[in-house]
PDB file of C-alpha atoms and ligand atoms in Angstrom:
ATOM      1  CA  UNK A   1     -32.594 123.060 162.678  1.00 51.00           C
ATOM      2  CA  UNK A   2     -36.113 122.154 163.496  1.00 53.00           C
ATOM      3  CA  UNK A   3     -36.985 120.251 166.704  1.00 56.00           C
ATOM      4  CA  UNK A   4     -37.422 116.804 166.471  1.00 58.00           C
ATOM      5  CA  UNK A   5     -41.374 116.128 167.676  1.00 61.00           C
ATOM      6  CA  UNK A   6     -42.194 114.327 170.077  1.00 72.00           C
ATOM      7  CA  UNK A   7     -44.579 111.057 168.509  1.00 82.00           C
ATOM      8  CA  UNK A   8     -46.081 108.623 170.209  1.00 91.00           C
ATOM      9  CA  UNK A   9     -46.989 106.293 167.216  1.00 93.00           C
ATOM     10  CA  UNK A  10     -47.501 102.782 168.211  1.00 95.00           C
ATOM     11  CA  UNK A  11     -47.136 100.976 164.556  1.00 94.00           C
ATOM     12  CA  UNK A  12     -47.285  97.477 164.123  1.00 94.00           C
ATOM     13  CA  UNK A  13     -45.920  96.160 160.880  1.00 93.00           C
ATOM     14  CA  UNK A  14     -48.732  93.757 159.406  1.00 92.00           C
ATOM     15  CA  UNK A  15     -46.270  90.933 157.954  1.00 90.00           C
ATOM     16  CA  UNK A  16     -44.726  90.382 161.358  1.00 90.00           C
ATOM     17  CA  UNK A  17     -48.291  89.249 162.545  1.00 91.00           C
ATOM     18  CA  UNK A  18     -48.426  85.645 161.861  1.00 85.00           C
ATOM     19  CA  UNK A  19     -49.404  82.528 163.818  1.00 82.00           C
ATOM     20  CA  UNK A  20     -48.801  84.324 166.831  1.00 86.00           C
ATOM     21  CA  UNK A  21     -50.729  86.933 167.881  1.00 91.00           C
ATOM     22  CA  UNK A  22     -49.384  90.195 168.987  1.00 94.00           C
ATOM     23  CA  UNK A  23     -50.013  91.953 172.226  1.00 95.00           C
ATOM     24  CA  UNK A  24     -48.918  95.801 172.903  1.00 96.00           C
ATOM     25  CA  UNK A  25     -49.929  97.617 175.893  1.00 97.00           C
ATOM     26  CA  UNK A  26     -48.823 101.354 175.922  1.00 97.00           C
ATOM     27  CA  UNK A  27     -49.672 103.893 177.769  1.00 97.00           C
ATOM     28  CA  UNK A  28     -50.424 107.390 176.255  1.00 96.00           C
ATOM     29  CA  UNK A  29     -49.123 110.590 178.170  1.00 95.00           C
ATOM     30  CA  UNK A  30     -52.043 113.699 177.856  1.00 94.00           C
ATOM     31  CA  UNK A  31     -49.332 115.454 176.277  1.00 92.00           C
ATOM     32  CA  UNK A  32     -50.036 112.720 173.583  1.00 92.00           C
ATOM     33  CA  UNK A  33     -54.187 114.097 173.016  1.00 88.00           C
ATOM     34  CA  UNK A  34     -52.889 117.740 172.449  1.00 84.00           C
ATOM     35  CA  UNK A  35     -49.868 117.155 169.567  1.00 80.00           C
ATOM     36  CA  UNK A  36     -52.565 114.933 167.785  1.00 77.00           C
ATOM     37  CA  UNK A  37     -53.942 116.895 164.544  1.00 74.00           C
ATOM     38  CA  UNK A  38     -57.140 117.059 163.205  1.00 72.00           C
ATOM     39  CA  UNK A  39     -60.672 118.014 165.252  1.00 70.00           C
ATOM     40  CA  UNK A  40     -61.259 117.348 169.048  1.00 72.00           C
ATOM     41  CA  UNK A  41     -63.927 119.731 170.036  1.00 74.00           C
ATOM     42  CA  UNK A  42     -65.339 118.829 172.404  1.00 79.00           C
ATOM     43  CA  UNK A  43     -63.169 116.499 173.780  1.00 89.00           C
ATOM     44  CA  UNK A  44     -60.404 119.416 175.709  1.00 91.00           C
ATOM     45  CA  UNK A  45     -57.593 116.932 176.470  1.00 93.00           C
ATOM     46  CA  UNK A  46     -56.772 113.956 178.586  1.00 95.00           C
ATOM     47  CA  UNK A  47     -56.818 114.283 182.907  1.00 96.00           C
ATOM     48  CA  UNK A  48     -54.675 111.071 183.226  1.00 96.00           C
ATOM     49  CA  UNK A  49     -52.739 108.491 180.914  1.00 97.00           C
ATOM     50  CA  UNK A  50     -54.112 106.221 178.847  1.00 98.00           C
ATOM     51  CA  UNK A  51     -53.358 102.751 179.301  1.00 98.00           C
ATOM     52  CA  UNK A  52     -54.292 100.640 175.930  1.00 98.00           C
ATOM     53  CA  UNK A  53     -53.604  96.857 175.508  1.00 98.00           C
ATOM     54  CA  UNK A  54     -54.438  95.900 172.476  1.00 98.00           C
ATOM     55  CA  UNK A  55     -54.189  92.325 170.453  1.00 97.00           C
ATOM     56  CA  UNK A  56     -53.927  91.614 166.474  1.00 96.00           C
ATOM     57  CA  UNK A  57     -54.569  87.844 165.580  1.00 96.00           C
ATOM     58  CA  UNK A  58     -54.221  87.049 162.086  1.00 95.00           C
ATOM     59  CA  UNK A  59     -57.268  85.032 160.339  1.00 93.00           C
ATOM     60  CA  UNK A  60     -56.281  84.019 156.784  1.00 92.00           C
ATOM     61  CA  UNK A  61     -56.277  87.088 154.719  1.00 89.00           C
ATOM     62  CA  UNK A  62     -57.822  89.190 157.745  1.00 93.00           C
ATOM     63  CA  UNK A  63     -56.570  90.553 161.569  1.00 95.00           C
ATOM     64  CA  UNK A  64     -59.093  90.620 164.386  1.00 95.00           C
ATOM     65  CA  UNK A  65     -58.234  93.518 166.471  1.00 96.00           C
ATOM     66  CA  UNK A  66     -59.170  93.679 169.790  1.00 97.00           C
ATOM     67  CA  UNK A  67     -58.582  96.724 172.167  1.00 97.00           C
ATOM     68  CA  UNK A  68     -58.869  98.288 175.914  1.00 97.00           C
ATOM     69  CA  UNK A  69     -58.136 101.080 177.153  1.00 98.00           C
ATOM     70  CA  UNK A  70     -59.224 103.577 180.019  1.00 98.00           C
ATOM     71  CA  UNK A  71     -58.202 107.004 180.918  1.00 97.00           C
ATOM     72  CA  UNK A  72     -60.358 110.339 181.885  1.00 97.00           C
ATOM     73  CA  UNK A  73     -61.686 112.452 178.924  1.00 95.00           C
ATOM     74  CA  UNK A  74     -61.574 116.287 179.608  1.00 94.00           C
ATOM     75  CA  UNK A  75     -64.719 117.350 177.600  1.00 94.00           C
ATOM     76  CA  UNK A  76     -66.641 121.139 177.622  1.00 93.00           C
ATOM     77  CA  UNK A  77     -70.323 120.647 178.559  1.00 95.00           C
ATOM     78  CA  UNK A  78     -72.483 121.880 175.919  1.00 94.00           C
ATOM     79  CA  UNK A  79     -74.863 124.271 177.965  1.00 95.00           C
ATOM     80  CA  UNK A  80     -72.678 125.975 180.230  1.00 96.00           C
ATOM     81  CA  UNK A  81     -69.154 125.417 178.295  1.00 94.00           C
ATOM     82  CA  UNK A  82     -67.415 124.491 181.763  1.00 95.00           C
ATOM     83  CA  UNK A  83     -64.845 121.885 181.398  1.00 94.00           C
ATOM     84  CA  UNK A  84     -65.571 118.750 183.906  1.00 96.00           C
ATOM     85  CA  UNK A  85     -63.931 114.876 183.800  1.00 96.00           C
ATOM     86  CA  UNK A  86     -65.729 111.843 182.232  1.00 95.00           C
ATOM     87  CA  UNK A  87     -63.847 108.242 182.746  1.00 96.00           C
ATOM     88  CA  UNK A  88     -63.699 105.886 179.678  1.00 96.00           C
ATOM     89  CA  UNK A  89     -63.412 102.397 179.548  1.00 97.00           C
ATOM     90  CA  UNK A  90     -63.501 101.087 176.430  1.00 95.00           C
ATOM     91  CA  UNK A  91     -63.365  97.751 174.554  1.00 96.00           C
ATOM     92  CA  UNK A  92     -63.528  97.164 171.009  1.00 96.00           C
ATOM     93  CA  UNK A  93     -62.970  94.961 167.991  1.00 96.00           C
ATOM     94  CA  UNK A  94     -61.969  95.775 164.849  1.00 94.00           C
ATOM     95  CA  UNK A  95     -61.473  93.465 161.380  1.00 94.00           C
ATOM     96  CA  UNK A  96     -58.422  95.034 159.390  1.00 93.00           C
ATOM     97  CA  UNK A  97     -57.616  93.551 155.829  1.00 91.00           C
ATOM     98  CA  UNK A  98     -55.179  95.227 153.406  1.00 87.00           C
ATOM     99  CA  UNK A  99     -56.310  96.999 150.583  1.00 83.00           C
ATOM    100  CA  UNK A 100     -56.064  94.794 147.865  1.00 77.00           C
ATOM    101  CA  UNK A 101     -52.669  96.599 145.325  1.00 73.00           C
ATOM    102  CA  UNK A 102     -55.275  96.692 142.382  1.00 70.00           C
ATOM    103  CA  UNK A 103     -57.590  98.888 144.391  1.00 68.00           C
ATOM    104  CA  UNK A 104     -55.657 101.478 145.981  1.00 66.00           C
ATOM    105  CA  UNK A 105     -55.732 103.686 143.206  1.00 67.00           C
ATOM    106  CA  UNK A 106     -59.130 103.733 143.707  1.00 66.00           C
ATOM    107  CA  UNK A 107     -60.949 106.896 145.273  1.00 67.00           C
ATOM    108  CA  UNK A 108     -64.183 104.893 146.481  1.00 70.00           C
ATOM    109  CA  UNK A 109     -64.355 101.369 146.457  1.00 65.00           C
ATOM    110  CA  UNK A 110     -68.094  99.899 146.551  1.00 70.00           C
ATOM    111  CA  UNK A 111     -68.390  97.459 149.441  1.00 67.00           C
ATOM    112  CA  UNK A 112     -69.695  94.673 148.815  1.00 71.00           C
ATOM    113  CA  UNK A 113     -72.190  92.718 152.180  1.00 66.00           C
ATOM    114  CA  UNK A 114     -68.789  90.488 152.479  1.00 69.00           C
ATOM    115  CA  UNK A 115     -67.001  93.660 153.060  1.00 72.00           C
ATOM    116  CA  UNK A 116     -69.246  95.473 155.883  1.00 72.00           C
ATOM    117  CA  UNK A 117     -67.621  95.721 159.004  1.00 80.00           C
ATOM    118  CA  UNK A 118     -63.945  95.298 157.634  1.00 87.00           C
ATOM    119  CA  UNK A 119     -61.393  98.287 158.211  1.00 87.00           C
ATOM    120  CA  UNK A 120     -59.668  98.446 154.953  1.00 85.00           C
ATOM    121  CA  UNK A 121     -55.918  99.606 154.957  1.00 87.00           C
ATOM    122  CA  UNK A 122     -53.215 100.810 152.624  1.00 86.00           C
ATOM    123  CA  UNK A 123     -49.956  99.342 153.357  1.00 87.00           C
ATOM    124  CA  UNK A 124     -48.356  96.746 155.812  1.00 89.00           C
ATOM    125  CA  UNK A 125     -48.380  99.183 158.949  1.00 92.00           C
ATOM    126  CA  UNK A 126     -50.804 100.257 161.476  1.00 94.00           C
ATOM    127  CA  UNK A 127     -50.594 102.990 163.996  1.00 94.00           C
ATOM    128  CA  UNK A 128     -52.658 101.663 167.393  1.00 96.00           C
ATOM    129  CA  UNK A 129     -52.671 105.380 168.346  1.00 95.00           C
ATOM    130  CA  UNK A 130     -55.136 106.279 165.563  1.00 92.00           C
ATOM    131  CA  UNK A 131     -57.131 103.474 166.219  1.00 94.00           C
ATOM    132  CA  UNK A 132     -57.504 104.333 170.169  1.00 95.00           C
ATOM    133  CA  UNK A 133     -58.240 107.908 168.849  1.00 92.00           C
ATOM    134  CA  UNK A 134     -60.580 106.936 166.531  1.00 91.00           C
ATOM    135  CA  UNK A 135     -62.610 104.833 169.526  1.00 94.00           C
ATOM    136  CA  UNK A 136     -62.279 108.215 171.440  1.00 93.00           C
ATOM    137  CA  UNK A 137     -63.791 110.112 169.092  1.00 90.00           C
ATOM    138  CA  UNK A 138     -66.932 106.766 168.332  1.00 90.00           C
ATOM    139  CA  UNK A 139     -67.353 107.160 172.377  1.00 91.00           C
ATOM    140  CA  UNK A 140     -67.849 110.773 172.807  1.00 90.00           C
ATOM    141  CA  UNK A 141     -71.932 111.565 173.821  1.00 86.00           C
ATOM    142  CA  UNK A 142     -73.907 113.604 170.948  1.00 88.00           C
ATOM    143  CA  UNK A 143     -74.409 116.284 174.005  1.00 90.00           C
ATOM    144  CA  UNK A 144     -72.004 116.402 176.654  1.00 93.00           C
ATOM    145  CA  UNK A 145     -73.217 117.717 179.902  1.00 95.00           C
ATOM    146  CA  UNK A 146     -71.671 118.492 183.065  1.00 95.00           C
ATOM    147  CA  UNK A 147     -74.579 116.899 184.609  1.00 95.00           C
ATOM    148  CA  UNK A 148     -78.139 115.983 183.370  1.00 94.00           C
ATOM    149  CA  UNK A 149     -79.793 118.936 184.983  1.00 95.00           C
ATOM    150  CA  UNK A 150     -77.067 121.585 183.904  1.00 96.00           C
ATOM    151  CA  UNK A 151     -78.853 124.943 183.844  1.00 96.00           C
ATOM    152  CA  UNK A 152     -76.396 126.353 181.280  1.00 96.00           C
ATOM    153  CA  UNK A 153     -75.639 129.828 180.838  1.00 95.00           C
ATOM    154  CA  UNK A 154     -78.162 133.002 180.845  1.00 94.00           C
ATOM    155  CA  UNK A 155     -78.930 134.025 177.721  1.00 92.00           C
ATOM    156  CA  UNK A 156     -78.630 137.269 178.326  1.00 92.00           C
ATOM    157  CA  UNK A 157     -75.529 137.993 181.142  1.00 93.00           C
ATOM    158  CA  UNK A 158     -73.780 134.674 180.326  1.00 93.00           C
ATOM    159  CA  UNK A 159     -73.569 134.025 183.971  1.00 94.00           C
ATOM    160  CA  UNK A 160     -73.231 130.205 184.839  1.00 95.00           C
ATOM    161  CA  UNK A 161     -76.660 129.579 186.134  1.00 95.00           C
ATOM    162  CA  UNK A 162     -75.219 126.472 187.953  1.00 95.00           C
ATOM    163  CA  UNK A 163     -73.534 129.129 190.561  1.00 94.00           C
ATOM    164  CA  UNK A 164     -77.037 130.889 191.344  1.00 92.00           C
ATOM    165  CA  UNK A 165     -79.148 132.789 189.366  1.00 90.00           C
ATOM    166  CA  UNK A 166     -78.598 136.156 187.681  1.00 91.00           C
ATOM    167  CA  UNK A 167     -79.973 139.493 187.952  1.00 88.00           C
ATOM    168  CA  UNK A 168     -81.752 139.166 185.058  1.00 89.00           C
ATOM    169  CA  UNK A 169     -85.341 139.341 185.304  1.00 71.00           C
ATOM    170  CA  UNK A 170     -86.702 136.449 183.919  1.00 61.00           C
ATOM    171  CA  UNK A 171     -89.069 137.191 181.045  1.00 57.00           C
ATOM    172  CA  UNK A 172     -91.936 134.572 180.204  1.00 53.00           C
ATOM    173  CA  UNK A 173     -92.729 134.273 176.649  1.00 54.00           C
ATOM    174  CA  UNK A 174     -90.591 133.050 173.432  1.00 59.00           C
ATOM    175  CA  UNK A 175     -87.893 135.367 172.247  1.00 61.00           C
ATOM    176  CA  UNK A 176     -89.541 136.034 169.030  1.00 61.00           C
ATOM    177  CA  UNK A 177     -91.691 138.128 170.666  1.00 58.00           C
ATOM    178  CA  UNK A 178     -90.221 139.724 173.316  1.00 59.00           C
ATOM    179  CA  UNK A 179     -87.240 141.207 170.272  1.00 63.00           C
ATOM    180  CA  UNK A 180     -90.964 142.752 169.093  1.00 60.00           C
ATOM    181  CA  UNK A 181     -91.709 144.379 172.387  1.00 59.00           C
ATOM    182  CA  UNK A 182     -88.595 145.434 172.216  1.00 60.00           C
ATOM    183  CA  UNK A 183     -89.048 147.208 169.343  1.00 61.00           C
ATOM    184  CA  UNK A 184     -92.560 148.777 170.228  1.00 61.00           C
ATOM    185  CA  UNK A 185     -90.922 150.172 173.095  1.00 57.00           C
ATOM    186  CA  UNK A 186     -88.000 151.901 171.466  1.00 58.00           C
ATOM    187  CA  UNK A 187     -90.827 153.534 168.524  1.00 50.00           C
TER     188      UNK A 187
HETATM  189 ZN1  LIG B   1     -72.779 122.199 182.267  1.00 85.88          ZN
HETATM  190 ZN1  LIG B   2     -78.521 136.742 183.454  1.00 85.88          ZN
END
C-alpha cells in the first residue's frame, strides 16, 4: 500500500462564503515548500513557518481576497550560488469569480477591460496554499543576491570571491580576446 502524503491544502469551499466573511489563519510547516510540485528555483525552501491569515468577502457575483503572511525565504544568490535568508512580509488582494459553466470548456477566454484584474476559477473550491505560493513566487527579486556588492564566484577556480581572493592572476581585457591569446600561444 502506498503512503498516505502528507498535504497541507487549505481549501475553502466557495458556496459556504456568504454574508459573512471568512477568516483562516494557518500556518505552513517548511516541510510544506519542499512536497509542493512544480518550479522553485531559486527559492531553496522555507527557514521558519509560515503564518498566513487570509479573508474571502463575497461581493455579488465576486470574492475579495485579502492575504498576509510572513515567514523567511531560503533563496541561492545568483553570483556566488550560496544559499542566505530573506524575510517576507507580504500583503495582497486578490478578486476571484467563478468561471462562468459555459466557458470552461474554453482553452483561452478573451478578457474583456471588465475582466482585468479578476482571478478566474473552475469550480466552487479554492486552495489558500496555492494562492500564498503563487504570492511567493510574484515576490521573489529578478536577481537575488546575497548582498548588493556580492563578488560572485571566479570565473576561472570557482572559488567564492566573498571569502578572499583566488590565486588566479587577474587578467585585464574581455574574454574574447584573451581565448585568442590563448590560442597564439599554444601555435
Ligand atoms: Zn552572493
Ligand atoms: Zn580564481
Amino acid at each position: 500500500m502506498k503512503a498516505k502524503r502528507k498535504t497541507y491544502s487549505v481549501i475553502v469551499d466557495l458556496t459556504k462564503v456568504q454574508d459573512k466573511a471568512k477568516q483562516r489563519a494557518f500556518s505552513l510547516p517548511p516541510e510544506w515548500w519542499e512536497i509542493t510540485e512544480g518550479p522553485k528555483y531559486p527559492l531553496l525552501g522555507l527557514d521558519q513557518d509560515l503564518e498566513a491569515d487570509i479573508t474571502l468577502t463575497k461581493v455579488g457575483k465576486r470574492f475579495e481576497v485579502r492575504g498576509r503572511f510572513q515567514t523567511v525565504l531560503r533563496l541561492q544568490c545568483d553570483r556566488c550560488l550560496e544559499a542566505f535568508n530573506s524575510p517576507l512580509n507580504s500583503m495582497f488582494y486578490l478578486i476571484l469569480e467563478r468561471l462562468p459553466e459555459e466557458l470552461e470548456a474554453e482553452e483561452e477566454h478573451e478578457l474583456s477591460p471588465e475582466e482585468m484584474g479578476v482571478d478566474f476559477i473552475r469550480g466552487d473550491e479554492v486552495d489558500l496554499t496555492e494562492m500564498v505560493k503563487e504570492q511567493i513566487f510574484l515576490s521573489l527579486p529578478m536577481k537575488a543576491l546575497c548582498k548588493q556588492d556580492c563578488l560572485g564566484l571566479c570565473i576561472r577556480c570557482g572559488s567564492n570571491l566573498n571569502q578572499g581572493s583566488c590565486n588566479c592572476k587577474v587578467e585585464q581585457g574581455h574574454p574574447a580576446f584573451q581565448a585568442l591569446k590563448a590560442l597564439r600561444l599554444q601555435g
